[in-house]
Coordinates of C-alpha atoms and ligand atoms in Angstrom, one line a residue:
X7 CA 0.0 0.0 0.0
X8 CA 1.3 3.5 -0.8
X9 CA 1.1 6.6 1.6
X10 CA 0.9 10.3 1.1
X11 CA 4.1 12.1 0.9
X12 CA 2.5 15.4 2.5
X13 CA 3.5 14.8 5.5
X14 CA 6.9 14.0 7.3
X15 CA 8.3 10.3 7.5
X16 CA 10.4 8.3 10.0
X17 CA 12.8 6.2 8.4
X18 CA 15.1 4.3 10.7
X19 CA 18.2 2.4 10.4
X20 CA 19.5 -0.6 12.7
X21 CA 21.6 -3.3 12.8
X22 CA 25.0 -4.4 14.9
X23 CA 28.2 -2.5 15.5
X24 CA 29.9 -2.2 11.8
X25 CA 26.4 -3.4 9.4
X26 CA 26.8 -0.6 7.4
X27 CA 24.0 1.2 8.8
X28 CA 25.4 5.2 8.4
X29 CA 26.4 4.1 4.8
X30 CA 23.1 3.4 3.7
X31 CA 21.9 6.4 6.1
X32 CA 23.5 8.6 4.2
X33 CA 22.3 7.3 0.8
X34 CA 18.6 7.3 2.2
X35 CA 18.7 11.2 2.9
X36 CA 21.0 12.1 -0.5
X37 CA 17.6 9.8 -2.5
X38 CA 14.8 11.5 -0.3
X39 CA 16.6 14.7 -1.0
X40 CA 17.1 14.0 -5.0
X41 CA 13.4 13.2 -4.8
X42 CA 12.7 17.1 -3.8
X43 CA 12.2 16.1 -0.2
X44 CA 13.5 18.0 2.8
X45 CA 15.0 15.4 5.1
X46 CA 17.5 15.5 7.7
X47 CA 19.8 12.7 8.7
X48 CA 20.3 12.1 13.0
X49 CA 22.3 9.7 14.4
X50 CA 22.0 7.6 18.1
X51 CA 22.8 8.0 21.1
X52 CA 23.1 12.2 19.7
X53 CA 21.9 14.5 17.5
X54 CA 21.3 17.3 19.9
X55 CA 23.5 19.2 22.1
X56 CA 22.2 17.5 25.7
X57 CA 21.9 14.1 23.5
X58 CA 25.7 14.1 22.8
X59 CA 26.5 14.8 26.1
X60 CA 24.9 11.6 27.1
X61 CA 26.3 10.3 24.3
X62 CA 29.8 10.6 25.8
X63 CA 29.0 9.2 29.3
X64 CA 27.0 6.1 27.1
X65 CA 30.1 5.4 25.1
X66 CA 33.6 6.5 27.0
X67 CA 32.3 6.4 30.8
X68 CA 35.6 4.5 32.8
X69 CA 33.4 3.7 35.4
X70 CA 31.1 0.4 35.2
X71 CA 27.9 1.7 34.5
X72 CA 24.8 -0.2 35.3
X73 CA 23.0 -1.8 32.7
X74 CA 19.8 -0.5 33.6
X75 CA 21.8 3.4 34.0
X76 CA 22.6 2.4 30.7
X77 CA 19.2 1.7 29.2
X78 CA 17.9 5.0 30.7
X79 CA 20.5 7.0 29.3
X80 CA 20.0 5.9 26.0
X81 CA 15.9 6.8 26.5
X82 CA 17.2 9.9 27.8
X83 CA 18.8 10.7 25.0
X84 CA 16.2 9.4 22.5
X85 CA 13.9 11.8 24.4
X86 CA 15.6 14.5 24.0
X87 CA 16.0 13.9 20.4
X88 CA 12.9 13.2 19.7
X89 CA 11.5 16.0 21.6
X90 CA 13.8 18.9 20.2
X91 CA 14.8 17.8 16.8
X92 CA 12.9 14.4 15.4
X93 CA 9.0 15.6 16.1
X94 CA 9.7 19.0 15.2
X95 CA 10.7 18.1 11.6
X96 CA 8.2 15.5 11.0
X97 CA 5.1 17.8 12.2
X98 CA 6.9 20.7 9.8
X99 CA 6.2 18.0 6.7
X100 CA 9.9 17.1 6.7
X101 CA 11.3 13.7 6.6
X102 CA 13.8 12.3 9.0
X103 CA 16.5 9.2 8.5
X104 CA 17.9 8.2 12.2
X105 CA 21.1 5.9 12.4
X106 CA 19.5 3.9 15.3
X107 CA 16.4 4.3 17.2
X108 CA 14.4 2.7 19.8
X109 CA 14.6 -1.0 18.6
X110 CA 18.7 -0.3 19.5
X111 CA 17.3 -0.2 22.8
X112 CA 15.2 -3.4 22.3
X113 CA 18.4 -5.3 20.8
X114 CA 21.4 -3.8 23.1
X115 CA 19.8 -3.3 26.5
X116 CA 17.4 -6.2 25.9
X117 CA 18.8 -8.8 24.1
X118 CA 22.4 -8.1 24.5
X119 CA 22.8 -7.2 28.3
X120 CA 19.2 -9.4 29.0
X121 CA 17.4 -6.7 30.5
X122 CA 13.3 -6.9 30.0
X123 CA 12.0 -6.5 26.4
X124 CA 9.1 -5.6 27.9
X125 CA 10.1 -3.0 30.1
X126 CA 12.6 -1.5 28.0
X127 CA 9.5 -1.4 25.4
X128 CA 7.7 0.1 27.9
X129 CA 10.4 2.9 28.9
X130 CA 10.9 3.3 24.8
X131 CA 7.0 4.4 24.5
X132 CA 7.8 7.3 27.0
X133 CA 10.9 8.5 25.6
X134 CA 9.8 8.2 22.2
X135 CA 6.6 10.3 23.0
X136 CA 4.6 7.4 21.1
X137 CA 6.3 8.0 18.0
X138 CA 7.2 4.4 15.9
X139 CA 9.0 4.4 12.6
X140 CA 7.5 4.6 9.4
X141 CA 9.6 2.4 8.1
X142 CA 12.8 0.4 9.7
X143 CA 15.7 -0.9 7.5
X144 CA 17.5 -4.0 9.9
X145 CA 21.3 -4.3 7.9
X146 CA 21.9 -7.9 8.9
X147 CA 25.2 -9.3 8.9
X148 CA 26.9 -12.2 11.0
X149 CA 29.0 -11.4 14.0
X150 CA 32.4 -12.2 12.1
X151 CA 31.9 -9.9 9.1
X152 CA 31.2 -6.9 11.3
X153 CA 34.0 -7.1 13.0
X154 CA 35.8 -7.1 9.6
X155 CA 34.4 -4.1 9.1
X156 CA 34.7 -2.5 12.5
X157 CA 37.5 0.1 13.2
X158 CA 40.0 -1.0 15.7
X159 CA 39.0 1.6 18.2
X160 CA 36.0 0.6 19.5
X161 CA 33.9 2.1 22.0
X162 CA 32.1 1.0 25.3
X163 CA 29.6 -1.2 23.8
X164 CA 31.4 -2.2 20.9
X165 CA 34.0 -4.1 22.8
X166 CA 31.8 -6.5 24.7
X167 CA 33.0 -9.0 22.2
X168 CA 31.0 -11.4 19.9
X169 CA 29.0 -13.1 22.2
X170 CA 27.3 -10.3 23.2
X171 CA 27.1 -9.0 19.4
X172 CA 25.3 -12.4 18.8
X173 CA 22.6 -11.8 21.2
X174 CA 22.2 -8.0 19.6
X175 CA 21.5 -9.9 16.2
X176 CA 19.1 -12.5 17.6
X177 CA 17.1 -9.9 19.4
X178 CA 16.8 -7.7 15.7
X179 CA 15.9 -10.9 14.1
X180 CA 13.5 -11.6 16.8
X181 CA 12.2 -8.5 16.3
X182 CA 11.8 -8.2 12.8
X183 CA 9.5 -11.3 13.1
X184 CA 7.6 -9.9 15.1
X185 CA 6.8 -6.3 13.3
X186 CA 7.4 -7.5 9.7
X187 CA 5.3 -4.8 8.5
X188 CA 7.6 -2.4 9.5
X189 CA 10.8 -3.9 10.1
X190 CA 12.4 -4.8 6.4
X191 CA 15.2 -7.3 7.0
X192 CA 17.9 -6.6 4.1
X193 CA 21.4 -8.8 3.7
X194 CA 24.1 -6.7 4.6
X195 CA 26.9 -8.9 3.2
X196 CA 25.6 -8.0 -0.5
X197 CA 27.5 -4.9 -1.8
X198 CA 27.2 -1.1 -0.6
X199 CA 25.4 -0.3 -4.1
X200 CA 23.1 -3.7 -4.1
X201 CA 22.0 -3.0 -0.4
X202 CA 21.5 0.9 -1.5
X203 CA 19.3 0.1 -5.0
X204 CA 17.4 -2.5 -2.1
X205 CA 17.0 -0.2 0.2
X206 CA 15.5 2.8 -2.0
X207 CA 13.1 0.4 -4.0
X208 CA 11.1 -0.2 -1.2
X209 CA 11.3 3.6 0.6
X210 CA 10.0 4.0 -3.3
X211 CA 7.4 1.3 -3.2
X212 CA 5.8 2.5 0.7
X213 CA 5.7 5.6 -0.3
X214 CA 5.2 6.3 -3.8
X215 CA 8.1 8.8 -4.7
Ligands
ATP306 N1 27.9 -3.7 2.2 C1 29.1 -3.5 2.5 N2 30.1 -4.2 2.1 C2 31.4 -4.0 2.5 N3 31.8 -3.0 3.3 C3 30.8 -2.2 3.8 C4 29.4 -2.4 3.4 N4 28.7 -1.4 4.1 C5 29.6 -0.7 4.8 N5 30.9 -1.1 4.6 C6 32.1 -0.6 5.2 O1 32.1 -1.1 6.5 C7 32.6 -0.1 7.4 C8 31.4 0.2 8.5 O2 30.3 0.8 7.8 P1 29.4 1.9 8.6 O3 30.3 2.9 9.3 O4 28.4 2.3 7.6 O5 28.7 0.9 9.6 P2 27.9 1.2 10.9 O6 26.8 0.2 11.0 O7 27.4 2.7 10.8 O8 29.0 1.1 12.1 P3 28.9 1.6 13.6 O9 27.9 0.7 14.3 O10 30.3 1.4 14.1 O11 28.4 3.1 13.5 C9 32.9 1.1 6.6 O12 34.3 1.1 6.3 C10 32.1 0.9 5.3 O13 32.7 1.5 4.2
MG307 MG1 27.7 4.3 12.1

């Protein structure tokens, strides 16, 4: 079914550490904005002053940090987002791409460190002020490619090793079965260009550019 393009989308982008997901991020925006869209591209944890703040505790903190400190900085941070920057572009008619969004959350905090889906969900409809994705792009590779692709200095989360990277992709694919509607699974080992011409034939096909 196709939508209206009057009004603002939500396109977001997930998948584990090193996927390829601000690749394809940035060729989402530079086709919405070839199409004669206004769109902006954000990126997670960030985006906003107060969000990369957070961002820098989330990612470089020394200290052991708690998972569920964790989990509520990252909602923190998606609520600021969305608050200041994400809902005031979508009600202005203008589209936004985010490189990770609340299903991060759902994979990391949930499936990676095993905290409750179901509370995490919960917490994610408060600091998301209710707002879902229009449409969700899950870049799926296995553990041992991304770190092929991964630099060598890794952050926080990035070095909790394979295992936990394992669990991150289960919890997507979990996931992605269980909102198929939204969440399009797309094979990240094919090529950058493959996974791009992918990628923009169905943002084309949902919403009729
Ligand atoms: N389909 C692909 N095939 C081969 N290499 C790729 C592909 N997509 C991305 N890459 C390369 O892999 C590296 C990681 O890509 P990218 O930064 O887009 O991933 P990411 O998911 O944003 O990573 P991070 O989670 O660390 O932000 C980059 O060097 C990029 O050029
Ligand atoms: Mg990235």
């Amino acid at each position: 079914m196709t939508e209206s393009i009057s009004s603002g989308k939500f396109i977001t982008v997930e998948g584990i550490d090193g996927c390829g997901k601000t690749t394809q991020a940035e060729y989402i925006i530079d086709g919405l904005v070839e199409a004669g869209l206004s769109a902006k591209l954000v990126r997670e944890p960030g985006g906003d002053p107060i969000s990369e703040s957070i961002r820098k505790l989330l990612l470089h903190a020394e200290e052991s940090m708690s998972d569920r400190a964790e989990a509520l900085l990252m909602i923190a941070s998606r609520a600021q987002l969305t608050d200041k920057v994400i809902l005031p572009q979508i009600i202005d008619g203008k589209w936004v791409v985010a490189d990770r969004y609340a299903d991060s959350t759902v994979a990391y905090q949930g499936g990676g460190r095993g905290l409750s889906v179901k509370s995490l969900s919960d917490i994610n409809h408060f600091g998301t002020y209710t707002l879902k994705p229009d449409l969700t792009f899950f870049i799926d590779i296995p553990v041992e490619v991304a770190n092929m692709r991964m630099s060598v200095a890794r952050d926080r989360i990035e070095s909790e090793g394979d295992d936990f990277q394992q669990r991150v992709r289960d919890q997507y694919l979990m996931l992605s079965k269980s909102e198929p509607d939204r969440v399009i699974v797309i094979n990240g080992e094919q090529t950058i260009e493959e996974i791009k011409i992918e990628i923009w034939n169905h943002i084309n096909s949902k919403f009729n550019l």
